[in-house]
Amino acid sequence: MKDNHFVLKKLEKWHLIGILTLTIGVYCFSLFNDFVYDDTFVVKNNLFITDWNNLPELFSKTYFSRSSEESYRPIVTLTYFVDYFLWRLNPSGYHLTNILIHSVNVVLLYLLFLSLSLDRGIAFFSAVLFAIHPVQAEAVNAISFREDLLVVFFLFPAFLLFLRISKLPGIDRVKRLTLYLISIVFYQLALLSKEMAVTFPLFLIGYYFCFADIKQKQERSLFIYLFSGYVLVTMGYLFLYFGPFSNPNPTTISAPSFFMRLLTIPKVLLHYLWLILIPYELNADHVIKFSSSFSEFSAWFPMLLLFGIWVVSFMLFKRYRKEMFGLWWFFAGLLPVMNIVPIINVMAERYLYLPFAGLSLFFSTSLIYLYRWKVTNFSFQLVRMAFVAVVGLLVVVLASRTVLRNLDWKDNFTLWSKTVITSPGSDRAHNNLGIAYSERGFLDEAMAEYRKAIKINPNFANAHNNLGVAYYERGFLDKSMAEYRKALEINPNH
């Protein structure tokens, strides 16, 4: 049997050239950005990545203290070793790596959606949205958030190989086994990049119910056989993640009750959807107030709205199965970061990087179907032309917003100056802006920001410590000692 599963046609090659050009054009300005946010201690001040002799520690308990990572992500840290070898501490090189990974991910998404037997126009516009949407900017601009890029970098090839095997059941057994093992290896690499990769089996379930034709469903035993391998790998990874390779000294998380966390999930989901639809107030530290009762508007309204979305999706599923796959991907992809198990950041734009692939599919499918609605009326042709113009304008607006967002990540001072405006209730943003002021020698402004952080969160040990350092530099020794004592009182290990 001739295998032409990945043979690209001329138009598809032009599509790839177009989306690569667009991706690099939108993010090329990031090359001039400095180390920002967690980049400082994950890369810039991290001696661990400067010596290849430290590589064996990627597979030991000392990994967490040496790498500055909260979770076991050795593949991400390995890329920092390579970057340091190539670029030393030149931030442009690290940003170039992120841009290249994102560009490859865009291509992989295009190939993946083509392999799902989707229309080329749908695959192309999905890739364009994935490439340029502003919510992707955080994952691409922050070097220390590279794990989100790497999950996609490894997960998409795993999915592509799965599709190749499942769609060609007649291929040679040795070739099938080889491709399957390679797919498994890619999945393992995705898991070792970031734990969000555990959603892959859920994507496969969605694929089976949304895309598998009658012939493939008759090959149910093949799907179960392939699927079981990914499940076993997932179980093995979770055993290691919560067992031998769990963080011995994790950051203490002051999490509310399980009920309050569940009650807040609809609010977070609605925030994400709003941010995707109206990507205006992007910021590096979203502050979400936890809901405590069903009677709160911020609890029942998002719940009611999402319930309506799910009901409509269920009603349309039988007729529009392929279209619903994008929504399934989005919600399934967000499950690990829904704070069911307490996490440090309740909401973060980088969490959308993998799930947004599904939503880009949903949006592009809807837009392409609207465009191709077959009506012969001439006046409607004008409407279609107007529709194309509006979509073109939308792409320009999204790309422009992303370029502007890239500029916000220029350095820590710029980033946190923007963040305190869009998220004034963020104690972290005020504290980090204080550090940026202090590094520039503006101690009065720094102390003002530390006090704002403490006012928002009186138990913020870092802010107390930083304020103590500022008092010491100003010569106020008594005030300095008082802040140091307060920081140690809150966190004795500070």
Short mmCIF file of C-alpha atoms in Angstrom, two decimals:
data_model
loop_
_atom_site.label_atom_id
_atom_site.label_comp_id
_atom_site.label_asym_id
_atom_site.label_seq_id
_atom_site.Cartn_x
_atom_site.Cartn_y
_atom_site.Cartn_z
CA MET A 1 0.00 0.00 0.00
CA LYS A 2 1.38 3.39 -0.99
CA ASP A 3 1.64 5.70 2.01
CA ASN A 4 1.10 9.30 0.89
CA HIS A 5 -0.27 10.44 4.24
CA PHE A 6 2.13 13.37 4.56
CA VAL A 7 2.63 14.30 0.90
CA LEU A 8 2.05 18.05 0.61
CA LYS A 9 0.43 19.65 -2.41
CA LYS A 10 1.64 22.91 -3.92
CA LEU A 11 -1.03 25.05 -2.22
CA GLU A 12 -0.25 23.48 1.14
CA LYS A 13 3.43 24.35 0.72
CA TRP A 14 2.47 27.97 0.07
CA HIS A 15 0.28 27.83 3.16
CA LEU A 16 3.29 26.75 5.23
CA ILE A 17 5.46 29.49 3.78
CA GLY A 18 2.74 32.03 4.57
CA ILE A 19 2.16 31.02 8.18
CA LEU A 20 5.89 30.76 8.89
CA THR A 21 6.47 34.23 7.48
CA LEU A 22 3.59 35.62 9.53
CA THR A 23 4.75 33.92 12.74
CA ILE A 24 8.34 35.10 12.49
CA GLY A 25 7.22 38.57 11.41
CA VAL A 26 4.97 38.95 14.47
CA TYR A 27 7.53 37.72 16.99
CA CYS A 28 10.84 38.95 15.54
CA PHE A 29 10.78 42.01 17.82
CA SER A 30 10.98 39.68 20.83
CA LEU A 31 14.63 39.08 19.93
CA PHE A 32 15.45 42.45 21.51
CA ASN A 33 13.78 41.63 24.84
CA ASP A 34 15.72 41.00 28.04
CA PHE A 35 15.33 38.22 30.60
CA VAL A 36 12.00 38.82 32.37
CA TYR A 37 9.80 37.39 35.10
CA ASP A 38 11.07 33.96 36.22
CA ASP A 39 13.85 34.05 33.60
CA THR A 40 16.04 35.74 36.21
CA PHE A 41 16.40 32.72 38.49
CA VAL A 42 15.53 29.94 36.02
CA VAL A 43 18.15 31.07 33.47
CA LYS A 44 20.09 34.26 34.20
CA ASN A 45 21.21 33.47 37.76
CA ASN A 46 21.07 29.69 37.43
CA LEU A 47 24.58 28.18 37.65
CA PHE A 48 23.13 24.71 37.15
CA ILE A 49 22.74 25.13 33.37
CA THR A 50 26.28 26.46 32.88
CA ASP A 51 28.09 23.12 33.30
CA TRP A 52 27.40 19.95 31.27
CA ASN A 53 28.71 17.93 34.24
CA ASN A 54 25.45 18.77 36.01
CA LEU A 55 23.35 16.83 33.46
CA PRO A 56 23.07 13.65 35.61
CA GLU A 57 21.25 15.73 38.22
CA LEU A 58 18.34 16.06 35.80
CA PHE A 59 17.42 12.58 37.00
CA SER A 60 17.91 13.03 40.75
CA LYS A 61 16.11 14.66 43.67
CA THR A 62 18.54 17.59 43.56
CA TYR A 63 16.95 18.59 40.25
CA PHE A 64 14.38 20.82 41.98
CA SER A 65 16.82 22.83 44.09
CA ARG A 66 19.32 23.18 41.23
CA SER A 67 16.94 23.94 38.35
CA SER A 68 14.57 26.34 40.18
CA GLU A 69 11.62 24.38 38.77
CA GLU A 70 8.57 23.55 40.89
CA SER A 71 7.69 20.44 38.87
CA TYR A 72 9.77 17.73 37.24
CA ARG A 73 10.47 19.10 33.74
CA PRO A 74 13.93 17.86 32.75
CA ILE A 75 13.45 18.34 29.00
CA VAL A 76 12.84 22.07 29.50
CA THR A 77 15.95 22.39 31.65
CA LEU A 78 17.96 20.44 29.07
CA THR A 79 17.08 23.08 26.45
CA TYR A 80 18.49 25.75 28.79
CA PHE A 81 21.78 23.81 28.90
CA VAL A 82 21.87 23.88 25.10
CA ASP A 83 20.95 27.57 24.98
CA TYR A 84 23.65 28.49 27.48
CA PHE A 85 26.21 26.50 25.45
CA LEU A 86 25.20 28.38 22.30
CA TRP A 87 24.47 31.86 23.59
CA ARG A 88 25.86 32.09 27.13
CA LEU A 89 23.69 34.82 28.72
CA ASN A 90 22.65 36.64 25.56
CA PRO A 91 18.84 36.81 25.90
CA SER A 92 18.36 37.17 22.13
CA GLY A 93 19.52 33.59 21.61
CA TYR A 94 17.04 32.23 24.14
CA HIS A 95 14.23 34.24 22.57
CA LEU A 96 15.25 32.95 19.14
CA THR A 97 14.86 29.38 20.44
CA ASN A 98 11.34 30.17 21.69
CA ILE A 99 10.36 31.77 18.38
CA LEU A 100 11.69 28.79 16.41
CA ILE A 101 9.83 26.30 18.62
CA HIS A 102 6.62 28.30 18.25
CA SER A 103 7.11 28.43 14.47
CA VAL A 104 7.55 24.66 14.30
CA ASN A 105 4.44 24.24 16.46
CA VAL A 106 2.43 26.31 13.99
CA VAL A 107 3.55 24.04 11.15
CA LEU A 108 2.78 20.93 13.20
CA LEU A 109 -0.71 22.22 13.96
CA TYR A 110 -1.33 22.80 10.25
CA LEU A 111 -0.16 19.27 9.40
CA LEU A 112 -2.15 17.78 12.27
CA PHE A 113 -5.41 19.39 11.19
CA LEU A 114 -4.76 18.32 7.59
CA SER A 115 -4.24 14.76 8.85
CA LEU A 116 -7.60 14.95 10.60
CA SER A 117 -9.09 15.10 7.09
CA LEU A 118 -10.01 18.72 7.55
CA ASP A 119 -10.32 21.26 4.77
CA ARG A 120 -7.04 23.01 3.86
CA GLY A 121 -8.67 26.39 4.46
CA ILE A 122 -9.65 25.33 7.98
CA ALA A 123 -6.17 24.00 8.71
CA PHE A 124 -4.58 27.18 7.35
CA PHE A 125 -6.75 29.64 9.27
CA SER A 126 -6.41 27.56 12.46
CA ALA A 127 -2.63 27.79 12.12
CA VAL A 128 -2.84 31.55 11.51
CA LEU A 129 -4.92 32.06 14.67
CA PHE A 130 -2.61 29.84 16.69
CA ALA A 131 0.42 31.72 15.37
CA ILE A 132 -0.67 35.31 16.00
CA HIS A 133 -3.31 35.40 18.74
CA PRO A 134 -2.16 37.69 21.59
CA VAL A 135 -2.91 35.14 24.34
CA GLN A 136 0.01 33.08 22.98
CA ALA A 137 2.47 35.94 23.56
CA GLU A 138 3.23 35.12 27.19
CA ALA A 139 4.37 31.57 26.44
CA VAL A 140 6.53 32.73 23.52
CA ASN A 141 8.09 35.79 25.20
CA ALA A 142 8.93 34.32 28.61
CA ILE A 143 11.90 31.97 28.31
CA SER A 144 11.04 30.39 31.65
CA PHE A 145 7.61 29.39 30.28
CA ARG A 146 9.12 27.40 27.44
CA GLU A 147 7.52 24.24 28.84
CA ASP A 148 4.20 25.25 27.28
CA LEU A 149 5.86 25.46 23.87
CA LEU A 150 7.63 22.14 24.31
CA VAL A 151 4.45 20.28 25.26
CA VAL A 152 2.99 21.13 21.86
CA PHE A 153 6.35 20.54 20.16
CA PHE A 154 6.28 16.87 21.27
CA LEU A 155 2.56 16.21 21.61
CA PHE A 156 1.59 17.12 18.05
CA PRO A 157 4.07 14.64 16.46
CA ALA A 158 2.75 11.97 18.83
CA PHE A 159 -0.78 12.71 17.59
CA LEU A 160 0.32 12.81 13.94
CA LEU A 161 1.92 9.38 14.21
CA PHE A 162 -1.15 8.01 15.97
CA LEU A 163 -3.31 9.23 13.07
CA ARG A 164 -0.95 7.70 10.54
CA ILE A 165 -1.20 4.30 12.23
CA SER A 166 -4.96 4.37 12.84
CA LYS A 167 -5.82 5.55 9.33
CA LEU A 168 -3.64 2.95 7.63
CA PRO A 169 -4.48 -0.32 9.42
CA GLY A 170 -3.10 -2.33 6.49
CA ILE A 171 0.50 -1.16 6.85
CA ASP A 172 3.28 -3.58 7.72
CA ARG A 173 3.23 -4.68 11.37
CA VAL A 174 6.88 -3.82 11.91
CA LYS A 175 6.35 -0.33 10.48
CA ARG A 176 3.22 0.13 12.58
CA LEU A 177 5.02 -0.92 15.76
CA THR A 178 7.96 1.34 14.95
CA LEU A 179 5.72 4.36 14.36
CA TYR A 180 3.75 3.56 17.50
CA LEU A 181 6.88 3.38 19.66
CA ILE A 182 8.11 6.66 18.22
CA SER A 183 4.72 8.20 19.04
CA ILE A 184 4.99 6.87 22.60
CA VAL A 185 8.47 8.39 22.93
CA PHE A 186 7.18 11.78 21.75
CA TYR A 187 4.39 11.55 24.31
CA GLN A 188 6.88 10.77 27.07
CA LEU A 189 8.99 13.77 26.05
CA ALA A 190 5.87 15.95 26.21
CA LEU A 191 5.13 14.68 29.72
CA LEU A 192 8.70 15.41 30.80
CA SER A 193 8.28 18.94 29.46
CA LYS A 194 5.10 19.78 31.36
CA GLU A 195 2.40 17.84 33.14
CA MET A 196 -0.37 19.34 30.96
CA ALA A 197 0.51 16.65 28.43
CA VAL A 198 -1.56 14.17 30.48
CA THR A 199 -4.58 15.45 28.55
CA PHE A 200 -3.42 13.62 25.41
CA PRO A 201 -5.56 10.50 26.04
CA LEU A 202 -8.58 12.82 26.35
CA PHE A 203 -7.75 14.31 22.94
CA LEU A 204 -7.65 10.79 21.50
CA ILE A 205 -11.07 9.99 22.98
CA GLY A 206 -12.42 13.18 21.43
CA TYR A 207 -10.89 12.22 18.09
CA TYR A 208 -12.47 8.76 18.17
CA PHE A 209 -15.98 10.07 18.76
CA CYS A 210 -15.69 13.15 16.54
CA PHE A 211 -13.61 12.00 13.57
CA ALA A 212 -13.44 8.23 13.31
CA ASP A 213 -15.52 7.02 10.37
CA ILE A 214 -17.57 3.80 10.28
CA LYS A 215 -14.64 1.75 9.00
CA GLN A 216 -12.36 3.01 11.75
CA LYS A 217 -14.98 2.34 14.40
CA GLN A 218 -15.14 -1.21 13.14
CA GLU A 219 -11.42 -1.29 13.91
CA ARG A 220 -12.25 -0.50 17.55
CA SER A 221 -9.80 -3.13 18.80
CA LEU A 222 -6.95 -1.25 17.05
CA PHE A 223 -7.93 2.03 18.72
CA ILE A 224 -8.17 0.37 22.14
CA TYR A 225 -4.79 -1.29 21.59
CA LEU A 226 -3.13 2.01 20.66
CA PHE A 227 -4.99 4.01 23.29
CA SER A 228 -4.04 1.62 26.11
CA GLY A 229 -0.34 2.27 25.50
CA TYR A 230 -0.75 6.01 26.04
CA VAL A 231 -2.82 5.36 29.16
CA LEU A 232 -0.11 3.09 30.61
CA VAL A 233 2.52 5.75 29.92
CA THR A 234 0.30 8.35 31.61
CA MET A 235 -0.14 6.16 34.69
CA GLY A 236 3.60 5.52 34.88
CA TYR A 237 4.31 9.22 34.59
CA LEU A 238 1.81 10.13 37.33
CA PHE A 239 3.40 7.53 39.62
CA LEU A 240 6.80 9.15 39.09
CA TYR A 241 5.38 12.68 39.30
CA PHE A 242 3.70 12.15 42.67
CA GLY A 243 6.27 9.62 43.91
CA PRO A 244 10.02 9.36 43.25
CA PHE A 245 10.21 12.62 41.29
CA SER A 246 7.91 14.79 43.38
CA ASN A 247 9.31 18.06 44.70
CA PRO A 248 10.63 17.45 48.25
CA ASN A 249 10.27 21.15 49.11
CA PRO A 250 7.33 22.53 47.15
CA THR A 251 6.19 26.12 47.49
CA THR A 252 3.52 26.38 50.15
CA ILE A 253 0.17 27.16 48.53
CA SER A 254 -2.50 28.85 50.61
CA ALA A 255 -5.43 27.25 48.85
CA PRO A 256 -9.11 27.67 49.75
CA SER A 257 -11.41 24.71 50.25
CA PHE A 258 -12.07 22.18 47.50
CA PHE A 259 -15.66 23.45 47.26
CA MET A 260 -14.51 27.06 46.70
CA ARG A 261 -12.01 25.96 44.08
CA LEU A 262 -14.70 24.03 42.19
CA LEU A 263 -17.07 26.97 42.44
CA THR A 264 -14.45 29.26 40.92
CA ILE A 265 -13.72 27.07 37.86
CA PRO A 266 -16.62 28.48 35.72
CA LYS A 267 -15.45 32.01 36.50
CA VAL A 268 -11.90 31.20 35.38
CA LEU A 269 -13.16 29.51 32.19
CA LEU A 270 -15.30 32.53 31.37
CA HIS A 271 -12.31 34.82 31.96
CA TYR A 272 -10.28 32.74 29.52
CA LEU A 273 -13.00 32.85 26.86
CA TRP A 274 -13.41 36.61 27.28
CA LEU A 275 -9.65 37.13 27.07
CA ILE A 276 -9.55 35.13 23.83
CA LEU A 277 -12.48 37.01 22.29
CA ILE A 278 -11.31 40.44 23.53
CA PRO A 279 -7.52 40.21 24.08
CA TYR A 280 -7.17 43.75 25.36
CA GLU A 281 -6.30 43.61 29.06
CA LEU A 282 -3.50 41.06 28.90
CA ASN A 283 -1.33 40.88 31.99
CA ALA A 284 1.28 38.70 33.62
CA ASP A 285 -0.57 38.11 36.88
CA HIS A 286 -4.33 37.68 36.78
CA VAL A 287 -6.02 38.02 40.17
CA ILE A 288 -9.09 35.84 40.61
CA LYS A 289 -11.27 36.15 43.68
CA PHE A 290 -12.54 32.77 44.82
CA SER A 291 -16.30 32.25 44.99
CA SER A 292 -17.67 30.97 48.27
CA SER A 293 -21.40 30.59 47.58
CA PHE A 294 -23.77 29.71 44.74
CA SER A 295 -25.65 32.91 45.50
CA GLU A 296 -22.77 35.08 44.24
CA PHE A 297 -23.34 36.51 40.76
CA SER A 298 -19.70 35.74 39.88
CA ALA A 299 -20.43 32.07 40.68
CA TRP A 300 -23.85 31.31 39.20
CA PHE A 301 -23.67 33.51 36.08
CA PRO A 302 -20.50 31.91 34.59
CA MET A 303 -21.88 28.51 35.57
CA LEU A 304 -25.18 29.21 33.80
CA LEU A 305 -23.45 30.58 30.71
CA LEU A 306 -21.07 27.62 30.41
CA PHE A 307 -23.92 25.20 30.99
CA GLY A 308 -25.73 26.81 28.06
CA ILE A 309 -22.63 26.42 25.87
CA TRP A 310 -22.33 22.74 26.78
CA VAL A 311 -26.05 22.09 26.19
CA VAL A 312 -25.93 23.70 22.75
CA SER A 313 -22.72 21.80 21.93
CA PHE A 314 -24.33 18.53 22.95
CA MET A 315 -27.39 19.24 20.80
CA LEU A 316 -25.19 20.05 17.78
CA PHE A 317 -22.76 17.19 18.30
CA LYS A 318 -24.49 14.60 16.13
CA ARG A 319 -24.63 16.92 13.11
CA TYR A 320 -21.38 18.81 13.67
CA ARG A 321 -19.08 16.25 15.28
CA LYS A 322 -15.84 17.55 13.75
CA GLU A 323 -16.63 21.12 14.72
CA MET A 324 -17.22 20.10 18.34
CA PHE A 325 -13.79 18.47 18.56
CA GLY A 326 -12.21 21.91 18.91
CA LEU A 327 -14.34 22.73 21.95
CA TRP A 328 -13.61 19.32 23.46
CA TRP A 329 -9.88 19.94 22.98
CA PHE A 330 -10.10 23.37 24.62
CA PHE A 331 -11.94 22.31 27.77
CA ALA A 332 -10.05 19.01 28.12
CA GLY A 333 -6.72 20.80 27.66
CA LEU A 334 -7.46 23.17 30.52
CA LEU A 335 -8.36 20.46 33.05
CA PRO A 336 -4.88 20.20 34.68
CA VAL A 337 -4.81 23.95 35.42
CA MET A 338 -8.35 24.31 36.73
CA ASN A 339 -7.08 24.31 40.32
CA ILE A 340 -8.81 21.03 41.15
CA VAL A 341 -5.42 20.11 42.58
CA PRO A 342 -4.15 23.40 44.09
CA ILE A 343 -1.73 25.33 41.85
CA ILE A 344 0.20 28.55 42.44
CA ASN A 345 -1.42 30.58 39.65
CA VAL A 346 -5.18 30.18 39.42
CA MET A 347 -5.16 31.76 35.98
CA ALA A 348 -2.34 32.46 33.52
CA GLU A 349 -2.29 33.24 29.81
CA ARG A 350 0.47 30.69 29.17
CA TYR A 351 -1.93 27.93 30.27
CA LEU A 352 -3.90 28.62 27.07
CA TYR A 353 -1.09 27.72 24.69
CA LEU A 354 -2.05 24.04 24.22
CA PRO A 355 -5.84 24.38 24.73
CA PHE A 356 -6.06 27.30 22.29
CA ALA A 357 -5.18 24.94 19.43
CA GLY A 358 -8.65 23.43 19.84
CA LEU A 359 -10.38 26.77 19.98
CA SER A 360 -8.52 27.97 16.89
CA LEU A 361 -9.97 24.93 15.10
CA PHE A 362 -13.48 25.75 16.32
CA PHE A 363 -13.26 29.41 15.28
CA SER A 364 -11.70 28.72 11.89
CA THR A 365 -14.25 25.99 11.10
CA SER A 366 -17.09 28.36 11.91
CA LEU A 367 -15.61 31.19 9.82
CA ILE A 368 -14.81 29.00 6.82
CA TYR A 369 -18.33 27.51 6.84
CA LEU A 370 -19.84 30.99 6.96
CA TYR A 371 -17.69 32.08 4.03
CA ARG A 372 -18.60 29.07 1.91
CA TRP A 373 -22.31 29.29 2.52
CA LYS A 374 -23.69 28.66 -0.99
CA VAL A 375 -26.03 31.48 -1.90
CA THR A 376 -26.16 32.66 -5.52
CA ASN A 377 -27.69 36.06 -4.81
CA PHE A 378 -25.31 38.80 -6.02
CA SER A 379 -25.95 40.98 -2.99
CA PHE A 380 -24.83 38.10 -0.82
CA GLN A 381 -21.60 37.92 -2.83
CA LEU A 382 -20.95 41.46 -1.69
CA VAL A 383 -21.59 40.32 1.86
CA ARG A 384 -19.04 37.56 1.36
CA MET A 385 -16.50 40.07 0.10
CA ALA A 386 -17.18 42.22 3.13
CA PHE A 387 -16.82 39.13 5.29
CA VAL A 388 -13.36 38.43 3.83
CA ALA A 389 -12.37 42.03 4.48
CA VAL A 390 -13.53 41.83 8.09
CA VAL A 391 -11.63 38.57 8.68
CA GLY A 392 -8.53 40.09 7.08
CA LEU A 393 -8.86 43.11 9.36
CA LEU A 394 -9.27 40.78 12.33
CA VAL A 395 -5.97 39.05 11.48
CA VAL A 396 -4.23 42.44 11.20
CA VAL A 397 -5.68 43.57 14.56
CA LEU A 398 -4.68 40.35 16.33
CA ALA A 399 -1.17 40.42 14.86
CA SER A 400 -0.76 44.10 15.80
CA ARG A 401 -1.94 43.43 19.34
CA THR A 402 0.58 40.61 19.65
CA VAL A 403 3.41 42.84 18.40
CA LEU A 404 2.46 45.45 21.00
CA ARG A 405 2.24 42.79 23.69
CA ASN A 406 5.74 41.61 22.78
CA LEU A 407 6.98 45.12 23.59
CA ASP A 408 5.48 44.83 27.08
CA TRP A 409 7.92 41.96 27.71
CA LYS A 410 10.94 44.14 26.90
CA ASP A 411 12.28 44.04 30.48
CA ASN A 412 11.01 43.64 34.03
CA PHE A 413 10.40 47.34 34.54
CA THR A 414 8.20 47.58 31.43
CA LEU A 415 6.37 44.32 32.14
CA TRP A 416 5.47 45.06 35.75
CA SER A 417 4.68 48.72 35.05
CA LYS A 418 2.04 47.46 32.61
CA THR A 419 0.85 44.72 34.94
CA VAL A 420 0.10 46.98 37.92
CA ILE A 421 -2.19 48.96 35.61
CA THR A 422 -4.11 45.97 34.24
CA SER A 423 -4.00 44.05 37.53
CA PRO A 424 -3.81 46.62 40.36
CA GLY A 425 -4.80 44.00 42.94
CA SER A 426 -1.73 41.87 42.27
CA ASP A 427 0.68 41.85 45.22
CA ARG A 428 3.23 40.03 43.05
CA ALA A 429 3.12 42.74 40.36
CA HIS A 430 3.70 45.55 42.87
CA ASN A 431 6.52 43.63 44.57
CA ASN A 432 8.22 42.87 41.25
CA LEU A 433 7.85 46.47 40.10
CA GLY A 434 9.47 47.49 43.39
CA ILE A 435 12.42 45.23 42.59
CA ALA A 436 12.68 46.77 39.12
CA TYR A 437 12.67 50.27 40.64
CA SER A 438 15.30 49.23 43.17
CA GLU A 439 17.58 47.85 40.43
CA ARG A 440 17.36 51.26 38.74
CA GLY A 441 18.24 53.06 41.96
CA PHE A 442 14.77 54.51 42.65
CA LEU A 443 14.44 53.42 46.28
CA ASP A 444 11.53 55.70 47.20
CA GLU A 445 9.44 54.36 44.33
CA ALA A 446 10.51 50.82 45.20
CA MET A 447 9.42 51.19 48.83
CA ALA A 448 6.08 52.60 47.70
CA GLU A 449 5.47 49.49 45.58
CA TYR A 450 6.53 47.14 48.40
CA ARG A 451 4.06 48.87 50.74
CA LYS A 452 1.28 48.46 48.14
CA ALA A 453 2.09 44.75 47.90
CA ILE A 454 1.98 44.41 51.70
CA LYS A 455 -1.30 46.33 51.87
CA ILE A 456 -2.83 43.85 49.42
CA ASN A 457 -1.27 40.84 51.16
CA PRO A 458 0.04 41.52 54.70
CA ASN A 459 1.53 38.00 54.79
CA PHE A 460 3.72 38.46 51.71
CA ALA A 461 7.14 37.54 53.13
CA ASN A 462 9.11 38.56 50.02
CA ALA A 463 7.64 42.06 50.05
CA HIS A 464 8.48 42.49 53.76
CA ASN A 465 12.03 41.30 53.12
CA ASN A 466 12.46 43.59 50.11
CA LEU A 467 11.12 46.53 52.07
CA GLY A 468 13.60 45.67 54.82
CA VAL A 469 16.46 45.74 52.31
CA ALA A 470 15.29 49.14 51.03
CA TYR A 471 15.08 50.53 54.58
CA TYR A 472 18.61 49.23 55.26
CA GLU A 473 19.95 50.97 52.15
CA ARG A 474 18.24 54.17 53.30
CA GLY A 475 19.86 53.82 56.73
CA PHE A 476 16.64 53.09 58.66
CA LEU A 477 18.05 50.14 60.60
CA ASP A 478 15.19 49.76 63.10
CA LYS A 479 12.56 49.70 60.39
CA SER A 480 14.73 47.33 58.39
CA MET A 481 15.03 44.85 61.26
CA ALA A 482 11.28 45.03 61.89
CA GLU A 483 10.56 44.04 58.27
CA TYR A 484 13.13 41.22 58.39
CA ARG A 485 11.52 39.86 61.57
CA LYS A 486 8.08 40.07 59.97
CA ALA A 487 9.30 38.15 56.91
CA LEU A 488 10.78 35.41 59.11
CA GLU A 489 7.64 35.31 61.25
CA ILE A 490 5.57 34.62 58.10
CA ASN A 491 8.09 32.22 56.57
CA PRO A 492 10.83 30.89 58.89
CA ASN A 493 12.66 29.42 55.87
CA HIS A 494 12.87 32.77 54.11
#
